[in-house]
Amino acid sequence: MHGDTHPTALKVLQAVFGYDSFRGPQQAIIEHVMAGGDALVLMPTGGGKSLCYQIPALLREGTAIVVSPLIALMQDQVAALKQNGIKAAYLNSSLDYHEAVEVENQLRAGDLDLLYVAPERLATARMQMLLEQTRIALFAIDEAHCVSQWGHDFRPEYRQLSQLHQRFPQVPRIALTATADVPTRGDIMEHLQLQEAALYNSGFDRPNIRYHIAENQGNAKEQLLRFIREHHDGEAGIVYCLSRRKVEETAIWLERQGLTALPYHAGLPAEQRQQHQTRFLREDGVVVVATIAFGMGIDKPDVRFVAHLNLPKSIEAYYQETGRAGRDGLPANAWMAYGLQDVITLRQMQQDSSAADQQKRIEQQKLDAMLGLCEIISCRRQALLHYFGDHLDAPCGNCDNCLTPPETWEATVAAQKALSCVYRTEQRFGVTYLVDVLLGKSNERITRFGHDRISTFGIGKELTANDWKALFRQLIASGYLSVDMEGHGGIKLTANAKPVLRGEHPLTLRKPSHKPSKAKAARRGSKGASATHSHGPLWEALRQHRRELAEAQGVPAYVIFHDATLAELVEQNPQSLEALGAISGIGARKLADYGEGFLDVILTHQATEQTN
Ligand code: ADP
Ligand code: ZN
């Protein structure tokens, strides 16, 4: 198809995908690729990267070859495309020989709009031959950052993709990723030979995610449960923990509280991991409790929250993990509880690490940045984006610090007391001991070391034990104190402590939060984003119908309709097939396949409402 491409692309968007209009740079990218140009697309998760190659795939002659690193991801994408009546297939190791040959025949016959291929497969002689016999519309290279050794998703097979350009110089290529820091971007351009490609950079912001970093008040699990019950009852989420043991414990505990919570970590049998992942994708409202091993390639759009019960090691890790929430663009929460113990554990882990000095220093800097993010009193999103070299003019209004500005206090004197207590006890003790000394608690150990006779004994009675712990956490987090590497957890002064002790460096710190009273906890309930949909009976009825359709076909529920589409159905309450077709996310094919069924649910619901 040729001529004026722009109305055609829009028509496809509306008729096939059921969406009204393009988002952000989608239209510009599509036009560029349609015209045969190469493109490098940096767009945050949930930004709508897929349409940038799917629409040109439908409009250009031939088949689009999509390189995608993960089998699970391919399968879901192909399932979703087929729901929209698009001719799509994949070639990967999950197919048996006959199934693969069948797909190859379809490709040769020109029967496919899109073919998803694993990168290692693309390099095989068989595949190369097949491509020679095929009319190729374009190459799309998804998760293009896998070509870079810089990040943690490096896939050596991606390096061979530069051959595509050499063998098929006329075919446009579009590389896409959500990971776009400067070194990664450079690697992509170099290794995929995209130096001449048009660059589309939409930045990193995920405005629909609300960031919330809470202090661990001694029982993070209960804080988590309260958060889930208040904001995410019956919704899907991921809870990250640092250790396998904590994963298991937390999952069991949440189950006992009545949630559907499944553990996921590298120590579980592969079969069980697979099963838990599938349930998370297919069922509504499953919470997965996981180590970081979970999430890569999870393309579930309706993950409503990501919670951290431990501090991640870097802002990169934090952003990637929290980024798995709210891909569908609806409100989502990133919630974390962190405390003194997290800071100590991570500092120690780092010092014990066997990494080379240079690497250690990088890890240290990354952790410092993460700790800084936890302790800041200004907008979290501005800080996050700044870290990635992005800029946000005004505070975001959608993070905890923006919504409830934290109180601060003049902490210089208290910090001086804490620091000199470390000094007077010879920099050998942990926080619990130091706090006891400050509070003037006499116990066997303190007497034995004679620390009940030093000048800092009992000089801190104006604060509670918890306040002192929070202060020590902040002093460690901001680098005034360090944790002993011999593993005893002894706290030491750093060079930065001196100016504070001498009174040359005043400290204003975030006030420690206290356990909320019951009444306060209830009022706080309004914090945290809730999805826009109501949880009324119509919503439930629509979800139930969607679940039945999904189960019958063995696909995830969101492949039938996204939550956003169901929410719009509740809101618009369409009374005819025509009105139903105007809802976002309902294209021609889905209207034909599911229109009657969902209309029936709506009308039946109305009838029962009226008789009640
Ligand atoms: P990414 O790959 O960038 O993470 P996707 O391509 O999966 O994002 O798109 C994220 C979500 O946004 C999907 O649910 C998709 O259907 C939806 N979407 C994309 N473009 C549009 C649009 N123009 N209008 C409405 N929804 C869109
Ligand atoms: Zn903010």
XYZ file of C-alpha atoms and ligand atoms in Angstrom:
640
model
C 0.000 0.000 0.000
C 1.278 3.416 -0.896
C 0.206 7.004 -1.012
C -0.826 9.071 1.955
C 0.205 6.769 4.769
C -1.015 8.741 7.701
C -4.801 8.323 7.460
C -4.234 4.674 6.646
C -2.179 4.102 9.775
C -4.814 5.853 11.848
C -7.524 3.759 10.238
C -5.662 0.583 11.150
C -5.232 1.831 14.708
C -8.956 2.364 14.987
C -10.327 -0.576 13.060
C -7.870 -3.284 14.086
C -6.760 -2.220 17.555
C -9.829 -0.238 18.536
C -7.922 2.834 19.743
C -8.898 6.428 18.940
C -5.592 8.149 18.439
C -1.841 7.695 18.523
C 0.148 8.302 21.650
C 3.206 10.502 21.848
C 5.642 9.835 19.018
C 3.902 6.687 17.706
C 2.619 8.328 14.552
C 5.960 9.892 13.645
C 7.754 6.583 14.188
C 5.221 4.632 12.156
C 5.442 7.072 9.255
C 9.206 6.935 9.308
C 9.336 3.143 9.202
C 6.543 2.960 6.630
C 8.689 5.127 4.390
C 11.550 2.643 4.734
C 13.670 4.408 7.358
C 15.523 2.831 10.292
C 14.554 3.871 13.807
C 15.795 3.540 17.352
C 12.877 3.893 19.735
C 13.491 4.598 23.421
C 10.169 4.569 25.177
C 9.302 3.733 28.768
C 7.520 0.506 29.579
C 3.852 0.810 28.773
C 4.552 3.654 26.363
C 3.187 1.711 23.413
C 6.251 0.430 21.596
C 4.561 -2.573 19.984
C 2.251 -0.588 17.731
C 5.270 1.215 16.297
C 6.194 -1.918 14.365
C 2.870 -3.748 14.305
C 1.088 -1.097 12.257
C 3.872 -0.781 9.652
C 3.874 -4.585 9.582
C 0.238 -4.526 8.505
C 0.692 -1.746 5.985
C 3.959 -2.635 4.310
C 4.074 -5.452 1.857
C 5.474 -8.746 3.172
C 6.063 -10.115 6.651
C 7.584 -8.255 9.569
C 10.256 -10.266 11.385
C 10.225 -9.466 15.090
C 13.227 -10.474 17.174
C 12.233 -11.027 20.763
C 14.380 -12.569 23.497
C 11.769 -14.379 25.528
C 9.550 -17.256 24.583
C 6.772 -16.420 27.052
C 6.641 -12.886 25.770
C 6.390 -14.002 22.157
C 3.568 -16.374 22.873
C 1.481 -13.729 24.608
C 2.142 -11.133 21.937
C 1.139 -13.522 19.178
C -1.976 -14.581 21.103
C -2.929 -10.933 21.555
C -2.400 -10.150 17.849
C -4.516 -13.098 16.775
C -7.339 -11.826 18.979
C -7.325 -8.728 16.815
C -7.537 -10.827 13.681
C -3.894 -10.317 12.716
C -1.940 -13.111 11.035
C 0.932 -13.663 13.427
C 3.077 -16.631 14.420
C 6.324 -17.408 16.190
C 9.281 -19.698 15.671
C 11.061 -20.828 18.806
C 12.149 -23.948 20.653
C 8.685 -24.482 22.132
C 7.402 -25.716 18.735
C 7.940 -29.271 17.592
C 9.330 -29.995 14.151
C 5.985 -30.221 12.366
C 4.636 -27.078 13.935
C 7.785 -25.233 12.898
C 7.546 -26.480 9.310
C 3.931 -25.368 9.190
C 4.940 -21.836 10.237
C 7.777 -21.844 7.703
C 5.328 -22.740 4.956
C 2.992 -19.942 5.969
C 5.904 -17.553 5.853
C 6.997 -18.618 2.371
C 3.437 -18.407 1.127
C 3.234 -14.820 2.348
C 0.458 -15.685 4.779
C 1.915 -13.905 7.778
C 1.868 -10.255 8.756
C 4.239 -10.803 11.649
C 6.680 -13.547 12.594
C 8.296 -13.531 16.040
C 11.683 -15.211 16.193
C 14.184 -15.892 18.952
C 17.574 -14.298 18.229
C 19.542 -17.550 18.298
C 17.188 -18.995 15.725
C 17.557 -16.083 13.373
C 21.254 -16.793 12.996
C 20.776 -20.379 11.810
C 21.461 -21.300 8.178
C 17.942 -22.688 7.831
C 16.395 -19.407 8.931
C 18.698 -17.363 6.723
C 17.648 -19.431 3.731
C 14.033 -19.041 4.655
C 14.429 -15.279 4.853
C 15.987 -15.234 1.388
C 12.775 -16.784 0.083
C 10.543 -14.373 1.939
C 9.280 -10.916 1.247
C 10.293 -9.029 4.391
C 8.344 -5.923 5.398
C 10.699 -4.856 8.178
C 12.861 -6.100 11.014
C 11.819 -5.159 14.530
C 14.358 -5.758 17.275
C 12.556 -5.755 20.577
C 14.374 -5.355 23.921
C 17.293 -4.003 21.925
C 19.310 -3.314 25.100
C 20.041 -7.071 25.178
C 22.821 -6.265 22.703
C 24.659 -4.296 25.377
C 26.990 -5.757 27.921
C 26.374 -2.758 30.107
C 23.056 -3.903 31.533
C 22.140 -7.217 33.109
C 20.123 -8.601 30.207
C 23.021 -9.147 27.821
C 22.307 -11.770 25.142
C 25.325 -12.578 22.970
C 23.071 -13.738 20.093
C 21.890 -10.168 19.721
C 25.322 -9.220 18.453
C 24.756 -11.281 15.319
C 21.770 -9.183 14.380
C 24.052 -6.701 12.662
C 24.120 -9.235 9.816
C 20.514 -8.406 9.028
C 21.551 -5.031 7.808
C 24.339 -6.454 5.667
C 22.190 -9.128 4.067
C 19.016 -7.133 3.672
C 20.109 -3.513 3.288
C 16.774 -2.441 1.760
C 14.633 -3.626 4.640
C 13.912 -1.016 7.345
C 14.867 -1.887 10.889
C 13.320 -0.623 14.082
C 15.020 -1.301 17.413
C 13.050 -0.738 20.612
C 13.874 -0.609 24.299
C 12.834 0.916 27.595
C 16.402 0.884 28.871
C 18.074 3.838 27.376
C 20.867 5.231 29.466
C 23.624 6.755 27.411
C 26.118 3.823 27.386
C 23.377 1.340 26.445
C 22.140 3.589 23.700
C 25.659 3.829 22.295
C 26.024 0.062 22.331
C 22.742 -0.427 20.504
C 23.668 2.003 17.765
C 27.101 0.485 17.355
C 26.330 -3.225 17.524
C 23.143 -3.070 15.501
C 24.654 -0.604 13.054
C 21.969 1.943 13.639
C 24.212 5.009 13.483
C 22.070 6.455 10.714
C 18.737 5.581 12.287
C 16.277 8.220 13.453
C 16.274 8.411 17.241
C 12.971 8.712 19.094
C 13.533 9.255 22.781
C 10.488 9.632 25.012
C 12.392 9.703 28.284
C 11.815 7.466 31.247
C 8.856 8.844 33.094
C 6.039 6.520 34.174
C 3.498 9.073 35.334
C 0.858 6.508 36.286
C 3.093 4.863 38.893
C 2.873 6.352 42.360
C 6.111 5.978 44.312
C 5.929 5.442 48.015
C 8.886 4.612 50.247
C 7.876 3.903 53.812
C 9.966 3.312 56.881
C 9.920 -0.220 58.137
C 8.272 0.185 61.510
C 9.402 -3.149 62.822
C 6.818 -5.214 61.026
C 7.056 -4.670 57.331
C 4.846 -7.670 56.540
C 1.897 -6.118 58.321
C 2.565 -2.776 56.711
C 2.504 -4.603 53.387
C -0.735 -6.385 54.165
C -2.379 -3.124 55.197
C -1.190 -1.530 51.953
C -2.548 -4.402 49.834
C -5.881 -4.542 51.648
C -6.417 -0.803 51.390
C -5.427 -0.315 47.792
C -5.198 -3.585 45.947
C -7.770 -5.976 47.230
C -8.095 -8.771 44.673
C -5.527 -7.257 42.314
C -2.319 -8.634 40.862
C 1.033 -7.567 42.267
C 4.644 -8.536 42.820
C 6.398 -8.469 46.193
C 10.194 -8.488 46.055
C 12.353 -9.851 48.893
C 16.101 -10.262 49.051
C 16.365 -13.887 50.204
C 14.669 -17.134 49.277
C 13.776 -17.762 52.875
C 12.023 -14.450 53.188
C 10.180 -15.140 49.926
C 8.844 -18.422 51.296
C 7.909 -16.985 54.682
C 6.153 -13.988 53.213
C 4.178 -16.019 50.673
C 2.972 -18.428 53.339
C 2.060 -15.612 55.671
C 0.108 -13.714 52.998
C -1.736 -16.920 52.050
C -2.750 -17.302 55.684
C -4.157 -13.813 55.605
C -6.417 -14.888 52.768
C -4.505 -13.664 49.719
C -3.509 -15.775 46.738
C 0.252 -15.497 47.147
C 2.805 -17.680 45.337
C 6.546 -17.904 45.945
C 9.039 -17.607 43.081
C 12.813 -17.953 43.373
C 15.677 -19.797 41.710
C 15.691 -22.506 44.387
C 12.264 -23.844 43.424
C 11.923 -26.671 40.883
C 11.592 -25.298 37.356
C 8.164 -26.863 37.021
C 6.807 -25.124 40.059
C 8.269 -21.800 38.988
C 6.646 -22.172 35.600
C 3.337 -23.055 37.188
C 3.401 -20.043 39.479
C 4.281 -17.743 36.634
C 1.455 -19.113 34.523
C -1.056 -18.676 37.332
C 0.131 -15.106 37.804
C -0.422 -14.419 34.107
C -3.709 -16.260 33.718
C -5.610 -15.812 36.951
C -6.935 -12.565 38.337
C -5.543 -11.151 41.536
C -2.501 -13.374 42.105
C 0.347 -11.927 44.165
C 3.800 -13.343 43.432
C 6.406 -13.065 46.165
C 9.781 -13.270 44.489
C 13.460 -12.647 44.467
C 14.619 -10.550 41.562
C 14.711 -13.696 39.427
C 11.070 -12.999 38.669
C 9.797 -10.417 36.263
C 12.125 -10.327 33.306
C 9.904 -10.823 30.309
C 6.697 -10.640 32.282
C 4.548 -8.596 30.002
C 1.425 -8.621 32.136
C -0.192 -5.225 31.646
C -2.390 -5.194 34.753
C 0.138 -5.624 37.537
C -1.352 -3.046 39.918
C 1.438 -2.870 42.451
C 5.073 -3.742 42.987
C 6.199 -3.885 46.597
C 9.700 -4.151 48.015
C 10.237 -5.636 51.432
C 13.956 -5.080 51.006
C 15.973 -2.271 49.607
C 17.174 -2.887 46.020
C 20.891 -2.471 45.362
C 20.585 0.329 42.869
C 18.159 2.805 41.396
C 18.436 0.944 38.099
C 17.187 -2.244 39.748
C 14.483 -0.374 41.653
C 13.237 1.365 38.535
C 13.242 -1.774 36.458
C 11.372 -3.740 39.106
C 8.805 -1.068 39.896
C 8.406 -0.520 36.159
C 6.601 -3.849 35.923
C 3.565 -2.163 37.483
C 0.906 -0.438 35.424
C 2.000 -1.228 31.882
C -1.577 -0.608 30.810
C -1.260 3.034 31.854
C -3.849 2.788 34.651
C -2.866 3.976 38.140
C -0.422 1.664 39.880
C 1.650 1.741 43.061
C 5.316 1.165 43.745
C 5.607 0.674 47.481
C 8.626 -0.085 49.609
C 9.342 -0.541 53.281
C 12.924 -0.124 54.300
C 14.777 0.236 57.571
C 18.043 0.230 59.412
C 18.662 -3.478 58.914
C 18.395 -3.155 55.120
C 21.004 -0.465 55.090
C 23.364 -2.492 57.249
C 22.860 -5.735 55.322
C 23.464 -4.149 51.943
C 26.484 -2.203 53.109
C 27.959 -5.402 54.514
C 27.138 -7.497 51.481
C 28.963 -4.994 49.408
C 32.049 -4.897 51.532
C 32.183 -8.679 51.644
C 31.781 -8.924 47.894
C 34.682 -10.431 46.035
C 34.378 -7.935 43.202
C 37.396 -5.968 42.086
C 37.945 -2.593 43.753
C 36.794 -0.620 40.763
C 33.565 -2.635 40.557
C 33.073 -2.322 44.310
C 33.302 1.416 44.067
C 30.637 1.454 41.354
C 28.367 -0.756 43.467
C 28.945 1.504 46.421
C 27.974 4.579 44.435
C 24.856 2.882 43.169
C 23.786 1.916 46.660
C 24.485 5.439 47.895
C 22.210 6.812 45.214
C 19.480 4.338 46.176
C 19.768 5.267 49.842
C 19.683 8.927 48.893
C 16.405 8.335 47.091
C 14.936 6.741 50.222
C 15.900 9.606 52.475
C 15.154 12.623 50.280
C 12.400 14.973 51.299
C 11.657 16.336 47.840
C 9.844 14.773 44.869
C 10.950 11.161 44.310
C 10.150 11.184 40.619
C 12.252 14.259 39.979
C 15.144 12.505 41.717
C 14.592 9.254 39.819
C 14.447 10.928 36.450
C 17.401 13.107 37.272
C 19.402 9.978 38.016
C 18.716 8.777 34.476
C 19.582 12.130 32.985
C 15.963 13.122 32.431
C 14.405 16.299 33.662
C 11.047 17.067 35.230
C 10.258 20.761 35.651
C 7.891 20.640 38.580
C 7.379 18.197 41.448
C 5.247 15.329 40.186
C 2.313 15.385 42.591
C 2.167 11.595 42.445
C 4.728 10.389 44.968
C 4.565 10.175 48.745
C 6.795 13.202 49.268
C 4.645 15.345 46.976
C 1.360 14.122 48.414
C 2.326 14.287 52.096
C 5.445 16.434 52.430
C 7.587 14.840 55.132
C 8.399 16.749 58.275
C 12.000 17.603 58.949
C 13.936 18.418 62.083
C 17.189 20.086 63.058
C 19.220 16.982 63.830
C 22.700 18.418 64.282
C 22.918 18.054 68.057
C 21.427 14.568 68.071
C 23.785 13.541 65.281
C 26.744 14.868 67.252
C 25.664 12.783 70.224
C 25.322 9.668 68.078
C 28.654 10.196 66.350
C 30.539 10.843 69.572
C 28.951 7.797 71.135
C 30.418 5.763 68.258
C 33.778 7.375 68.911
C 33.726 6.904 72.710
C 32.871 3.209 72.383
C 35.834 2.766 70.056
C 33.903 2.160 66.820
C 33.334 -1.490 67.534
C 29.622 -1.834 68.310
C 26.344 -2.202 66.480
C 23.397 0.159 66.555
C 21.426 -1.646 69.267
C 24.326 -1.340 71.676
C 24.953 2.299 70.803
C 21.306 3.170 71.340
C 21.357 1.492 74.756
C 24.376 3.574 75.729
C 22.729 6.782 74.527
C 19.615 5.979 76.489
C 21.655 5.160 79.587
C 20.513 1.558 79.833
C 22.821 -0.362 82.090
C 23.291 -3.988 81.136
C 25.958 -6.625 81.674
C 27.813 -5.902 78.437
C 27.802 -2.165 78.878
C 29.130 -2.485 82.427
C 31.749 -5.008 81.388
C 33.151 -2.602 78.793
C 32.872 0.290 81.215
C 30.628 2.206 78.852
C 28.343 3.238 81.689
C 31.122 5.581 82.746
C 31.723 7.393 79.460
C 30.445 10.902 78.718
C 27.856 9.784 76.156
C 26.163 7.331 78.512
C 22.580 8.433 78.971
C 22.886 11.714 77.048
C 20.159 10.774 74.598
C 17.084 10.362 76.729
C 15.165 13.037 74.841
C 14.611 10.626 71.939
C 13.101 7.133 71.798
C 15.039 4.028 70.797
C 13.249 4.076 67.448
C 14.174 7.680 66.811
C 17.823 6.874 67.479
C 17.683 3.892 65.155
C 16.200 6.057 62.426
C 18.938 8.602 62.992
C 21.652 5.950 62.751
C 20.032 4.670 59.577
C 20.147 8.148 58.096
C 23.748 8.706 59.193
C 24.794 5.411 57.604
C 22.707 6.058 54.515
C 24.264 9.480 54.009
C 27.791 8.230 54.575
C 28.664 9.781 57.953
C 29.021 6.310 59.389
C 30.126 3.065 57.800
C 29.544 -0.560 58.699
C 32.504 -2.668 59.727
C 33.503 -5.193 57.107
C 34.586 -7.900 59.493
C 30.951 -8.864 59.651
C 30.313 -7.932 63.271
C 28.298 -4.967 62.129
C 30.400 -2.534 64.107
C 29.712 1.076 63.177
C 32.612 3.375 62.294
C 33.026 7.071 61.670
C 33.899 8.184 58.156
C 35.824 11.289 57.182
C 32.493 13.056 56.619
C 31.647 12.796 60.308
C 34.262 15.308 61.411
C 32.634 18.501 60.135
C 29.361 17.449 61.798
C 31.124 16.794 65.126
C 32.870 20.139 64.901
C 29.589 21.892 64.279
C 30.617 23.009 60.809
C 27.959 21.059 59.012
C 24.370 21.392 60.226
C 22.026 18.505 59.472
C 18.354 18.762 58.631
C 16.827 15.312 58.362
C 13.569 13.645 57.596
C 11.590 13.179 60.768
C 11.130 9.515 61.619
C 7.584 8.359 61.130
C 5.869 6.746 64.062
C 3.548 3.806 64.055
C 0.225 5.225 62.990
C -2.608 5.063 65.467
C -5.715 3.245 64.258
C -7.537 6.462 63.402
C -4.549 7.829 61.537
C -4.112 4.595 59.661
C -7.675 4.872 58.448
C -7.154 8.433 57.290
C -3.978 7.433 55.548
C -6.106 5.048 53.566
C -6.548 7.702 50.952
C -2.851 7.552 50.149
C -1.765 5.334 47.317
C -3.306 5.153 43.919
C -6.331 3.004 43.359
C -7.200 1.880 39.908
C -9.833 4.012 38.260
C -12.410 1.272 37.912
C -15.017 0.682 40.522
C -15.197 -2.746 42.067
C -18.963 -2.877 41.757
C -21.045 -5.862 40.640
C -20.918 -4.968 36.927
C -17.137 -4.838 37.028
C -17.081 -8.247 38.693
C -19.556 -9.683 36.194
C -17.464 -8.416 33.268
C -14.324 -9.838 34.820
C -16.015 -13.172 35.327
C -17.106 -13.284 31.688
C -13.623 -12.344 30.532
C -12.126 -15.069 32.729
C -14.401 -17.706 31.169
C -13.463 -16.649 27.644
C -9.774 -16.645 28.512
C -9.877 -20.039 30.163
C -11.721 -21.587 27.236
C -8.905 -20.489 24.922
C -6.029 -20.950 27.345
C -4.868 -17.339 27.097
C -4.341 -14.683 29.790
C -7.430 -12.604 30.542
C -5.823 -9.370 29.347
C -5.422 -10.866 25.886
C -9.226 -10.789 25.608
C -9.670 -7.244 26.977
C -7.443 -5.061 29.120
C -8.693 -3.724 32.449
C -8.854 -0.287 30.851
C -11.413 -1.613 28.363
C -13.531 -3.207 31.090
C -13.350 -0.001 33.117
C -14.600 1.963 30.132
C -17.435 -0.502 29.670
C -18.523 0.123 33.268
C -18.258 3.853 32.800
C -19.902 4.178 29.383
C -22.453 1.441 29.880
C -22.950 0.869 26.121
C -26.399 -0.360 25.109
C -25.699 -1.553 21.568
C -23.024 -3.304 19.566
C -22.302 -0.060 17.818
C -21.720 1.757 21.106
C -19.590 -1.143 22.278
C -17.393 -0.824 19.193
C -16.560 2.763 20.173
C -14.921 1.626 23.416
C -11.130 1.876 23.451
C -9.502 -1.500 22.871
C -12.404 -3.049 20.938
C -11.466 -3.391 17.295
C -13.541 -4.939 14.544
C -12.467 -8.496 15.234
C -13.027 -8.380 18.975
C -16.375 -6.721 18.452
C -17.407 -9.584 16.195
C -16.051 -12.251 18.524
C -17.003 -10.898 21.931
C -19.394 -8.000 21.428
C -22.626 -9.950 21.913
C -21.319 -11.727 24.998
C -20.242 -8.596 26.823
C -23.364 -6.687 25.773
C -25.366 -9.514 27.230
C -23.519 -9.223 30.546
C -24.232 -5.493 30.664
C -27.922 -5.829 29.811
C -28.434 -8.727 32.215
C -26.782 -6.722 34.949
C -29.131 -3.824 34.258
C -32.173 -6.049 34.378
C -31.220 -7.481 37.777
C -30.447 -3.996 39.097
C -33.936 -2.860 38.123
C -35.731 -5.786 39.692
C -33.777 -5.381 42.949
P 5.548 -1.257 25.733
O 5.935 -2.387 24.832
O 6.111 0.057 25.332
O 5.762 -1.557 27.185
P 2.914 -1.808 24.785
O 3.188 -1.726 23.341
O 2.725 -3.152 25.392
O 3.994 -1.020 25.612
O 1.660 -0.898 25.099
C 1.243 -0.651 26.406
C -0.263 -0.581 26.470
O -0.751 0.594 25.870
C -0.912 -1.721 25.742
O -1.982 -2.120 26.534
C -1.369 -1.111 24.446
O -2.449 -1.796 23.906
C -1.727 0.288 24.871
N -1.606 1.273 23.789
C -0.542 1.454 22.987
N -0.771 2.462 22.122
C -2.000 2.935 22.391
C -2.827 3.985 21.839
N -2.410 4.746 20.822
N -4.053 4.174 22.386
C -4.480 3.409 23.400
N -3.762 2.413 23.960
C -2.545 2.177 23.464
Zn 6.714 13.755 43.383
